[in-house]
Coordinates of C-alpha atoms in Angstrom, one line a residue:
X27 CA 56.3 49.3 -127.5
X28 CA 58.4 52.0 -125.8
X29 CA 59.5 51.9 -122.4
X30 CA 57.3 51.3 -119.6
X31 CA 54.6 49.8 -122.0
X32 CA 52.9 46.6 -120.3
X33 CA 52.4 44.4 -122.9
X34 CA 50.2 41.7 -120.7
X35 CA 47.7 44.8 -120.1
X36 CA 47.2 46.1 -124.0
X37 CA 44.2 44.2 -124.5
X38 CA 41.9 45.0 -121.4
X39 CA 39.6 48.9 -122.9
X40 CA 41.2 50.0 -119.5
X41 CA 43.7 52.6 -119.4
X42 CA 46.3 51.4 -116.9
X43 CA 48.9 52.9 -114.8
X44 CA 51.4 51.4 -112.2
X45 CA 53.6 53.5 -109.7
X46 CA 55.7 52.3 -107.1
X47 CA 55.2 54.5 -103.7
X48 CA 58.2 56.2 -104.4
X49 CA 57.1 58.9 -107.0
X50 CA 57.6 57.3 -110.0
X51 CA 55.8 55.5 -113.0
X52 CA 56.7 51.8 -113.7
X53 CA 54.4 51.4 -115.9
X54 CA 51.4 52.4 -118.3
X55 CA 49.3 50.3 -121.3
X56 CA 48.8 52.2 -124.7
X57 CA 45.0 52.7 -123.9
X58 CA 46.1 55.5 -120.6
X59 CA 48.3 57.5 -123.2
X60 CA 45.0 57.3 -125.2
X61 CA 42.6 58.2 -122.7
X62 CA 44.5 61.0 -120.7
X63 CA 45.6 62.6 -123.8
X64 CA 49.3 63.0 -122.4
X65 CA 52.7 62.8 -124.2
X66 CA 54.5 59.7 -124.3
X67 CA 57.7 61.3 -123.2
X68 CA 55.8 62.9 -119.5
X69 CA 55.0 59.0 -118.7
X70 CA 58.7 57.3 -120.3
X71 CA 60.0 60.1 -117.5
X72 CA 59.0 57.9 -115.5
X73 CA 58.6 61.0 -112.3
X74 CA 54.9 61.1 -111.1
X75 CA 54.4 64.5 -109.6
X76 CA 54.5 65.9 -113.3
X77 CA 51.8 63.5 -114.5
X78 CA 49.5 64.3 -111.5
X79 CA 49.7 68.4 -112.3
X80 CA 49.3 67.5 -116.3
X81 CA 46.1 65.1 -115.5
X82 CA 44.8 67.4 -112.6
X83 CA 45.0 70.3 -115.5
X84 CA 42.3 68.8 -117.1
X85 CA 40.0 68.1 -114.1
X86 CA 36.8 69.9 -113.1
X87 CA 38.4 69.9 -109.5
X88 CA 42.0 69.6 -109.8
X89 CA 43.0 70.6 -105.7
X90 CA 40.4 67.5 -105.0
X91 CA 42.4 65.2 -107.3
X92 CA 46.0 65.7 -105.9
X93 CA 44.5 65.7 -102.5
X94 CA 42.9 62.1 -103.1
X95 CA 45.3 60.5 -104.5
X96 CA 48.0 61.8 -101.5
X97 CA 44.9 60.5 -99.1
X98 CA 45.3 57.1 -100.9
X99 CA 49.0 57.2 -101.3
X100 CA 49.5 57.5 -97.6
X101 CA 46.7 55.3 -96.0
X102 CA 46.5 51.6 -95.5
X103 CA 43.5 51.1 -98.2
X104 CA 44.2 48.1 -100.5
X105 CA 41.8 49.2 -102.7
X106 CA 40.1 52.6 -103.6
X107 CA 37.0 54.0 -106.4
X108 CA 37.0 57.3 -107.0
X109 CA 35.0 59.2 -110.2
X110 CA 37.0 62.1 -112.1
X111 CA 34.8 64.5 -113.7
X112 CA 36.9 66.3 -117.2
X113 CA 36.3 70.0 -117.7
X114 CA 35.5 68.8 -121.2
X115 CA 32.1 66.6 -120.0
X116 CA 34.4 63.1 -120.0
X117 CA 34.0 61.1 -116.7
X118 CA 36.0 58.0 -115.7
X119 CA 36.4 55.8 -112.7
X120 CA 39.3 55.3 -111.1
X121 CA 40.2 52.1 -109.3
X122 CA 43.4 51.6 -107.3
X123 CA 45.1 48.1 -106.1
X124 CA 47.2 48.3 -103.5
X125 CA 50.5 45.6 -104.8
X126 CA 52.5 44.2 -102.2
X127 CA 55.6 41.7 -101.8
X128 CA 55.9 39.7 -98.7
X129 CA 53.6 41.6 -96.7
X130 CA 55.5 44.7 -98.3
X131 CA 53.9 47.7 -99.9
X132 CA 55.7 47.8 -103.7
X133 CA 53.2 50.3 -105.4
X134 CA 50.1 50.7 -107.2
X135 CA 48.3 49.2 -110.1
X136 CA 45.4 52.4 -111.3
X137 CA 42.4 51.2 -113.5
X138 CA 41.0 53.8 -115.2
X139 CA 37.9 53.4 -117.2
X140 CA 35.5 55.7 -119.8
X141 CA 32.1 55.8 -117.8
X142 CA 31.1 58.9 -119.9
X143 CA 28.3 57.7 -121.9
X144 CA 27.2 55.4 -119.4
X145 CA 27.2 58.9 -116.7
X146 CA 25.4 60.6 -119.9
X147 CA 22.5 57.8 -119.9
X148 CA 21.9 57.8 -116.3
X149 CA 21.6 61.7 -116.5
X150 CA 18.9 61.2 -118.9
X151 CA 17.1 58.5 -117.1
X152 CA 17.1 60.6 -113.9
X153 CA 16.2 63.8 -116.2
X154 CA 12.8 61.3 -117.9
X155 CA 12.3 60.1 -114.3
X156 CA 11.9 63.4 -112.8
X157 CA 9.6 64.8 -115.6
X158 CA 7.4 61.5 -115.6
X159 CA 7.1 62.0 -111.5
X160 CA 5.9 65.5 -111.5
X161 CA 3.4 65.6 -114.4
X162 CA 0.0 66.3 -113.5
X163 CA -0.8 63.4 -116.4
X164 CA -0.8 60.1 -116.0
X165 CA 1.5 58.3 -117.2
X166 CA 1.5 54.4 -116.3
X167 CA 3.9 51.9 -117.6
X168 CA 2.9 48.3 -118.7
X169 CA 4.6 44.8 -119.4
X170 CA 3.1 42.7 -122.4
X171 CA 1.3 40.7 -120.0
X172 CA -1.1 43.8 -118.9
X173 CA 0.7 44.1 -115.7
X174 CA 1.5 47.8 -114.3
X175 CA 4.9 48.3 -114.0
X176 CA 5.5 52.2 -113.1
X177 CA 2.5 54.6 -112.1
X178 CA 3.2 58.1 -111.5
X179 CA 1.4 60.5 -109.2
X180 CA -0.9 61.7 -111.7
X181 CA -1.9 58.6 -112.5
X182 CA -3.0 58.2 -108.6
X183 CA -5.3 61.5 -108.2
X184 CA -6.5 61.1 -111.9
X185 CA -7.5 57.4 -111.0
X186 CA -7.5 56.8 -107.3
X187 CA -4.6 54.1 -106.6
X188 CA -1.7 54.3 -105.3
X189 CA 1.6 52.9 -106.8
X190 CA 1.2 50.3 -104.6
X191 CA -2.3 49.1 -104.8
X192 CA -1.9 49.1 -108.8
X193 CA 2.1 47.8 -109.6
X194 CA 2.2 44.7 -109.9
X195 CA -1.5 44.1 -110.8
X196 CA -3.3 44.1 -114.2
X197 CA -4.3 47.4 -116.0
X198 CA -7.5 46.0 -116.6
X199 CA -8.2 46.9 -113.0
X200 CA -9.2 50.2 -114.8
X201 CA -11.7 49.7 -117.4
X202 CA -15.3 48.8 -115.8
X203 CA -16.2 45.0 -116.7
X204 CA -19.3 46.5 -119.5
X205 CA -16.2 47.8 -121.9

């Protein structure tokens, strides 16, 4: 464990990095080295402004970055979410913890997680849910039990319910009582 490690913080899948209002690092867990892809020797330096141009470098907007964090720096938020979006496709959340003594601003505690894959996932279900909404087919989802779950707008002008009058209710609603 080199300098500035924090041992406590090595087995939380967060990457972890504590500054203390004045420009400088205090401290940083193994899995931020990992995640930001930095050299150990630019966070044992201990100055922030370096780290900030070295992670912004690898941002899809780097300006909006810097500018963030000096918006959170200098307000009175205790706590702050952001999203960072990598030129290479990877996407974390940030999260930020004000730390105070006594009423007394000592720095920051920054969470950062991986939310790629999850971000990738979500793109797809939006990508399926757009394509299942505009088909002229339709396509209607079911539980075990026979009861509609989703009904798309194909489904309504091929069989004459809405959404609403058919989720919720059997599928069975659709074939005529001789079948």
């Amino acid at each position: 464990a080199g300098y500035g490690l924090i041992g406590p913080l090595e087995s939380t899948t967060d990457g972890i990095l504590v500054t203390d209002g004045a420009g400088r690092i205090t401290g940083f867990n193994e899995k931020y080295v990992e995640m930001f892809r930095i050299p150990r020797e630019l966070l044992e330096a201990r100055a922030y402004e370096p780290l900030r141009k070295a992670v912004s470098e690898q941002l899809k907007d780097p300006q909006e970055f810097i500018a963030r964090i000096q918006e959170i720096e200098t307000s009175s938020l205790s706590e702050s979410l952001d999203v960072l979006e990598f030129t290479d496709g990877r996407v974390f959340e940030r999260y930020s913890k004000l730390q105070s003594v006594e009423d007394r601003s000592v720095g920051r505690v920054w969470s950062f997680s991986d939310i790629t894959e999850r971000n990738r996932a979500e793109i797809v279900s939006q990508r399926l849910a757009a394509i299942v909404n505009s088909s002229d087919d339709a396509i209607v989802g079911k539980d075990l039990s026979s009861i509609v779950t989703s009904w798309n707008a194909g489904a309504e002008r091929i069989f004459g319910y809405s959404a609403s009058e058919m989720i919720g209710t059997s599928i069975m609603r659709l074939i005529p009582p001789d079948h």
